[in-house]
PDB file of C-alpha atoms in Angstrom:
ATOM      1  CA  UNK A   1       0.000   0.000   0.000  1.00  0.00           C
ATOM      2  CA  UNK A   2       1.377   3.400  -0.978  1.00  0.00           C
ATOM      3  CA  UNK A   3       0.433   6.665   0.684  1.00  0.00           C
ATOM      4  CA  UNK A   4       1.040   9.630  -1.595  1.00  0.00           C
ATOM      5  CA  UNK A   5       0.386  13.366  -1.577  1.00  0.00           C
ATOM      6  CA  UNK A   6      -2.967  14.327  -3.082  1.00  0.00           C
ATOM      7  CA  UNK A   7      -2.994  16.512  -6.199  1.00  0.00           C
ATOM      8  CA  UNK A   8      -5.696  18.709  -7.751  1.00  0.00           C
ATOM      9  CA  UNK A   9      -6.303  15.882 -10.248  1.00  0.00           C
ATOM     10  CA  UNK A  10      -7.586  13.804  -7.292  1.00  0.00           C
ATOM     11  CA  UNK A  11     -10.352  16.301  -6.480  1.00  0.00           C
ATOM     12  CA  UNK A  12     -13.205  14.444  -8.191  1.00  0.00           C
ATOM     13  CA  UNK A  13     -12.310  11.132  -6.542  1.00  0.00           C
ATOM     14  CA  UNK A  14     -11.796  12.881  -3.189  1.00  0.00           C
ATOM     15  CA  UNK A  15     -15.212  14.539  -3.454  1.00  0.00           C
ATOM     16  CA  UNK A  16     -16.950  11.224  -4.083  1.00  0.00           C
ATOM     17  CA  UNK A  17     -14.962   9.416  -1.379  1.00  0.00           C
ATOM     18  CA  UNK A  18     -15.573  12.178   1.164  1.00  0.00           C
ATOM     19  CA  UNK A  19     -19.346  12.155   0.603  1.00  0.00           C
ATOM     20  CA  UNK A  20     -19.700   8.365   0.549  1.00  0.00           C
ATOM     21  CA  UNK A  21     -17.609   7.872   3.684  1.00  0.00           C
ATOM     22  CA  UNK A  22     -19.625  10.522   5.527  1.00  0.00           C
ATOM     23  CA  UNK A  23     -22.861   8.840   4.479  1.00  0.00           C
ATOM     24  CA  UNK A  24     -21.643   5.472   5.762  1.00  0.00           C
ATOM     25  CA  UNK A  25     -19.729   6.528   8.872  1.00  0.00           C
ATOM     26  CA  UNK A  26     -22.245   9.051  10.192  1.00  0.00           C
ATOM     27  CA  UNK A  27     -25.537   7.259   9.425  1.00  0.00           C
ATOM     28  CA  UNK A  28     -27.601   7.491  12.599  1.00  0.00           C
ATOM     29  CA  UNK A  29     -25.271  10.143  14.086  1.00  0.00           C
ATOM     30  CA  UNK A  30     -25.848  13.133  11.787  1.00  0.00           C
ATOM     31  CA  UNK A  31     -29.342  13.982  10.499  1.00  0.00           C
ATOM     32  CA  UNK A  32     -30.106  11.841   7.445  1.00  0.00           C
ATOM     33  CA  UNK A  33     -31.371  14.886   5.516  1.00  0.00           C
ATOM     34  CA  UNK A  34     -27.907  16.444   5.868  1.00  0.00           C
ATOM     35  CA  UNK A  35     -26.201  13.262   4.683  1.00  0.00           C
ATOM     36  CA  UNK A  36     -28.611  12.873   1.759  1.00  0.00           C
ATOM     37  CA  UNK A  37     -27.949  16.467   0.660  1.00  0.00           C
ATOM     38  CA  UNK A  38     -24.177  16.005   0.375  1.00  0.00           C
ATOM     39  CA  UNK A  39     -23.066  16.573  -3.217  1.00  0.00           C
ATOM     40  CA  UNK A  40     -19.919  14.835  -4.515  1.00  0.00           C
ATOM     41  CA  UNK A  41     -19.498  17.430  -7.302  1.00  0.00           C
ATOM     42  CA  UNK A  42     -19.659  20.311  -4.823  1.00  0.00           C
ATOM     43  CA  UNK A  43     -17.221  18.545  -2.508  1.00  0.00           C
ATOM     44  CA  UNK A  44     -14.920  17.901  -5.515  1.00  0.00           C
ATOM     45  CA  UNK A  45     -14.869  21.640  -6.291  1.00  0.00           C
ATOM     46  CA  UNK A  46     -13.956  22.341  -2.653  1.00  0.00           C
ATOM     47  CA  UNK A  47     -11.152  19.759  -2.815  1.00  0.00           C
ATOM     48  CA  UNK A  48      -9.817  21.148  -6.093  1.00  0.00           C
ATOM     49  CA  UNK A  49      -9.677  24.640  -4.616  1.00  0.00           C
ATOM     50  CA  UNK A  50      -8.079  23.402  -1.416  1.00  0.00           C
ATOM     51  CA  UNK A  51      -5.451  21.273  -3.164  1.00  0.00           C
ATOM     52  CA  UNK A  52      -4.639  24.094  -5.592  1.00  0.00           C
ATOM     53  CA  UNK A  53      -4.016  26.480  -2.668  1.00  0.00           C
ATOM     54  CA  UNK A  54      -2.656  24.191   0.045  1.00  0.00           C
ATOM     55  CA  UNK A  55      -0.706  26.170   2.666  1.00  0.00           C
ATOM     56  CA  UNK A  56       2.838  24.936   3.316  1.00  0.00           C
ATOM     57  CA  UNK A  57       1.966  23.700   6.820  1.00  0.00           C
ATOM     58  CA  UNK A  58      -0.944  21.596   5.528  1.00  0.00           C
ATOM     59  CA  UNK A  59      -0.974  18.226   3.804  1.00  0.00           C
ATOM     60  CA  UNK A  60      -3.463  15.879   2.191  1.00  0.00           C
ATOM     61  CA  UNK A  61      -2.381  12.299   1.534  1.00  0.00           C
ATOM     62  CA  UNK A  62      -4.285   9.517  -0.209  1.00  0.00           C
ATOM     63  CA  UNK A  63      -4.110   5.766  -0.718  1.00  0.00           C
ATOM     64  CA  UNK A  64      -5.101   4.385  -4.114  1.00  0.00           C
ATOM     65  CA  UNK A  65      -7.160   1.209  -4.283  1.00  0.00           C
ATOM     66  CA  UNK A  66      -6.540  -1.758  -6.571  1.00  0.00           C
ATOM     67  CA  UNK A  67      -8.962  -0.433  -9.206  1.00  0.00           C
ATOM     68  CA  UNK A  68      -7.214   2.923  -9.505  1.00  0.00           C
ATOM     69  CA  UNK A  69      -9.654   4.859  -7.317  1.00  0.00           C
ATOM     70  CA  UNK A  70      -9.050   6.226  -3.857  1.00  0.00           C
ATOM     71  CA  UNK A  71      -9.365   4.036  -0.783  1.00  0.00           C
ATOM     72  CA  UNK A  72      -8.835   6.801   1.777  1.00  0.00           C
ATOM     73  CA  UNK A  73      -7.339  10.149   2.705  1.00  0.00           C
ATOM     74  CA  UNK A  74      -5.920  12.109   5.615  1.00  0.00           C
ATOM     75  CA  UNK A  75      -5.711  15.878   5.952  1.00  0.00           C
ATOM     76  CA  UNK A  76      -3.494  17.831   8.351  1.00  0.00           C
ATOM     77  CA  UNK A  77      -3.229  21.469   9.266  1.00  0.00           C
ATOM     78  CA  UNK A  78      -1.138  23.628  11.527  1.00  0.00           C
ATOM     79  CA  UNK A  79      -2.837  24.634  14.758  1.00  0.00           C
ATOM     80  CA  UNK A  80      -2.655  28.223  16.083  1.00  0.00           C
ATOM     81  CA  UNK A  81      -0.101  26.908  18.596  1.00  0.00           C
ATOM     82  CA  UNK A  82       2.966  26.168  16.402  1.00  0.00           C
ATOM     83  CA  UNK A  83       3.930  23.141  18.500  1.00  0.00           C
ATOM     84  CA  UNK A  84       0.529  21.547  17.856  1.00  0.00           C
ATOM     85  CA  UNK A  85      -0.696  20.100  14.582  1.00  0.00           C
ATOM     86  CA  UNK A  86      -4.163  18.883  13.744  1.00  0.00           C
ATOM     87  CA  UNK A  87      -5.572  15.910  11.884  1.00  0.00           C
ATOM     88  CA  UNK A  88      -8.548  17.622  10.262  1.00  0.00           C
ATOM     89  CA  UNK A  89      -9.947  14.573   8.480  1.00  0.00           C
ATOM     90  CA  UNK A  90      -9.223  10.903   8.000  1.00  0.00           C
ATOM     91  CA  UNK A  91     -11.607   8.719   6.023  1.00  0.00           C
ATOM     92  CA  UNK A  92     -11.390   5.270   4.482  1.00  0.00           C
ATOM     93  CA  UNK A  93     -13.920   3.860   2.027  1.00  0.00           C
ATOM     94  CA  UNK A  94     -16.180   1.481   4.004  1.00  0.00           C
ATOM     95  CA  UNK A  95     -15.328  -1.489   1.778  1.00  0.00           C
ATOM     96  CA  UNK A  96     -11.670  -0.998   2.731  1.00  0.00           C
ATOM     97  CA  UNK A  97     -12.161  -0.765   6.515  1.00  0.00           C
ATOM     98  CA  UNK A  98     -10.031  -3.134   8.554  1.00  0.00           C
ATOM     99  CA  UNK A  99      -7.239  -3.459   5.957  1.00  0.00           C
ATOM    100  CA  UNK A 100      -4.690  -1.136   7.595  1.00  0.00           C
ATOM    101  CA  UNK A 101      -5.354   1.834   5.325  1.00  0.00           C
ATOM    102  CA  UNK A 102      -6.457   4.069   8.198  1.00  0.00           C
ATOM    103  CA  UNK A 103      -3.313   3.198  10.179  1.00  0.00           C
ATOM    104  CA  UNK A 104      -1.101   3.968   7.163  1.00  0.00           C
ATOM    105  CA  UNK A 105      -2.869   7.284   6.578  1.00  0.00           C
ATOM    106  CA  UNK A 106      -2.641   8.218  10.261  1.00  0.00           C
ATOM    107  CA  UNK A 107       1.096   7.461  10.260  1.00  0.00           C
ATOM    108  CA  UNK A 108       1.581   9.654   7.176  1.00  0.00           C
ATOM    109  CA  UNK A 109      -0.382  12.513   8.741  1.00  0.00           C
ATOM    110  CA  UNK A 110       1.576  12.328  11.985  1.00  0.00           C
ATOM    111  CA  UNK A 111       4.871  12.142  10.059  1.00  0.00           C
ATOM    112  CA  UNK A 112       3.928  15.337   8.234  1.00  0.00           C
ATOM    113  CA  UNK A 113       3.126  17.105  11.511  1.00  0.00           C
ATOM    114  CA  UNK A 114       6.441  15.967  13.035  1.00  0.00           C
ATOM    115  CA  UNK A 115       8.310  17.214   9.949  1.00  0.00           C
ATOM    116  CA  UNK A 116       6.538  20.568  10.373  1.00  0.00           C
ATOM    117  CA  UNK A 117       8.008  20.819  13.890  1.00  0.00           C
ATOM    118  CA  UNK A 118       4.923  19.844  15.880  1.00  0.00           C
ATOM    119  CA  UNK A 119       5.415  18.025  19.172  1.00  0.00           C
ATOM    120  CA  UNK A 120       1.759  17.100  19.706  1.00  0.00           C
ATOM    121  CA  UNK A 121      -1.408  16.741  17.674  1.00  0.00           C
ATOM    122  CA  UNK A 122      -5.139  17.171  18.160  1.00  0.00           C
ATOM    123  CA  UNK A 123      -8.268  16.075  16.336  1.00  0.00           C
ATOM    124  CA  UNK A 124     -12.013  16.365  16.859  1.00  0.00           C
ATOM    125  CA  UNK A 125     -14.432  13.433  16.780  1.00  0.00           C
ATOM    126  CA  UNK A 126     -18.168  13.119  17.284  1.00  0.00           C
ATOM    127  CA  UNK A 127     -18.819  11.896  20.810  1.00  0.00           C
ATOM    128  CA  UNK A 128     -21.193   9.276  19.356  1.00  0.00           C
ATOM    129  CA  UNK A 129     -18.656   7.938  16.847  1.00  0.00           C
ATOM    130  CA  UNK A 130     -17.551   4.881  18.806  1.00  0.00           C
ATOM    131  CA  UNK A 131     -15.806   3.236  15.833  1.00  0.00           C
ATOM    132  CA  UNK A 132     -13.583   6.271  15.220  1.00  0.00           C
ATOM    133  CA  UNK A 133     -12.916   6.727  18.925  1.00  0.00           C
ATOM    134  CA  UNK A 134     -11.734   3.108  19.228  1.00  0.00           C
ATOM    135  CA  UNK A 135      -9.469   3.625  16.187  1.00  0.00           C
ATOM    136  CA  UNK A 136      -7.950   6.801  17.666  1.00  0.00           C
ATOM    137  CA  UNK A 137      -7.483   5.325  21.118  1.00  0.00           C
ATOM    138  CA  UNK A 138      -5.739   2.262  19.649  1.00  0.00           C
ATOM    139  CA  UNK A 139      -3.359   4.717  17.914  1.00  0.00           C
ATOM    140  CA  UNK A 140      -2.430   6.470  21.171  1.00  0.00           C
ATOM    141  CA  UNK A 141      -4.944   9.325  21.143  1.00  0.00           C
ATOM    142  CA  UNK A 142      -6.849  10.298  24.306  1.00  0.00           C
ATOM    143  CA  UNK A 143      -9.656  12.781  25.013  1.00  0.00           C
ATOM    144  CA  UNK A 144      -8.184  15.904  26.630  1.00  0.00           C
ATOM    145  CA  UNK A 145     -11.431  17.209  28.146  1.00  0.00           C
ATOM    146  CA  UNK A 146     -12.217  19.856  25.519  1.00  0.00           C
ATOM    147  CA  UNK A 147     -15.608  19.705  23.796  1.00  0.00           C
ATOM    148  CA  UNK A 148     -17.444  21.721  21.173  1.00  0.00           C
ATOM    149  CA  UNK A 149     -20.884  21.561  19.638  1.00  0.00           C
ATOM    150  CA  UNK A 150     -21.482  21.588  15.880  1.00  0.00           C
ATOM    151  CA  UNK A 151     -24.891  22.324  14.382  1.00  0.00           C
ATOM    152  CA  UNK A 152     -26.126  19.974  11.657  1.00  0.00           C
ATOM    153  CA  UNK A 153     -29.449  21.141  10.269  1.00  0.00           C
ATOM    154  CA  UNK A 154     -30.535  22.410  13.674  1.00  0.00           C
ATOM    155  CA  UNK A 155     -29.312  19.340  15.546  1.00  0.00           C
ATOM    156  CA  UNK A 156     -26.485  20.065  17.999  1.00  0.00           C
ATOM    157  CA  UNK A 157     -23.801  17.372  17.980  1.00  0.00           C
ATOM    158  CA  UNK A 158     -21.085  17.206  20.605  1.00  0.00           C
ATOM    159  CA  UNK A 159     -17.473  16.689  19.553  1.00  0.00           C
ATOM    160  CA  UNK A 160     -14.576  15.659  21.753  1.00  0.00           C
ATOM    161  CA  UNK A 161     -11.011  16.793  21.244  1.00  0.00           C
ATOM    162  CA  UNK A 162      -8.401  14.049  21.277  1.00  0.00           C
ATOM    163  CA  UNK A 163      -4.688  14.711  21.752  1.00  0.00           C
ATOM    164  CA  UNK A 164      -1.445  12.771  21.529  1.00  0.00           C
ATOM    165  CA  UNK A 165       2.272  13.495  21.715  1.00  0.00           C
ATOM    166  CA  UNK A 166       4.362  13.193  18.589  1.00  0.00           C
TER     167      UNK A 166
END
């Protein structure tokens, strides 16, 4: 399995992967109307713009699947505190869960943050997302006590911040 930097040419595949993973991973956690309204083409435009203007402290890495599509991606960003980096997203296509792709993507994201001079990292996860929380905890992440609430179509959803040393 090869993890590589994403390029603007990956935007269409990233848009589709992002939407489909949200729809699978968050079913029953985020309002279904919100999930149903997600548009792969709109998300692809967002990815193309982001990848065309990626700040130096940020990275997006992908893993290709056997058929030439994308199996997953990770996105990192510098945090306001220069010693802290952030995993802003990590998603693996549901059909590829349990094959080590998430672990490989997480390692690539953390390597990028270390190379950027970060000594710790944070990420946010829905409090109800038990699968993701188990994945993060197995990788050495722990809740640090911080919470925030996101609004999805009028439904408040609580997120927990996880942290780990690099």
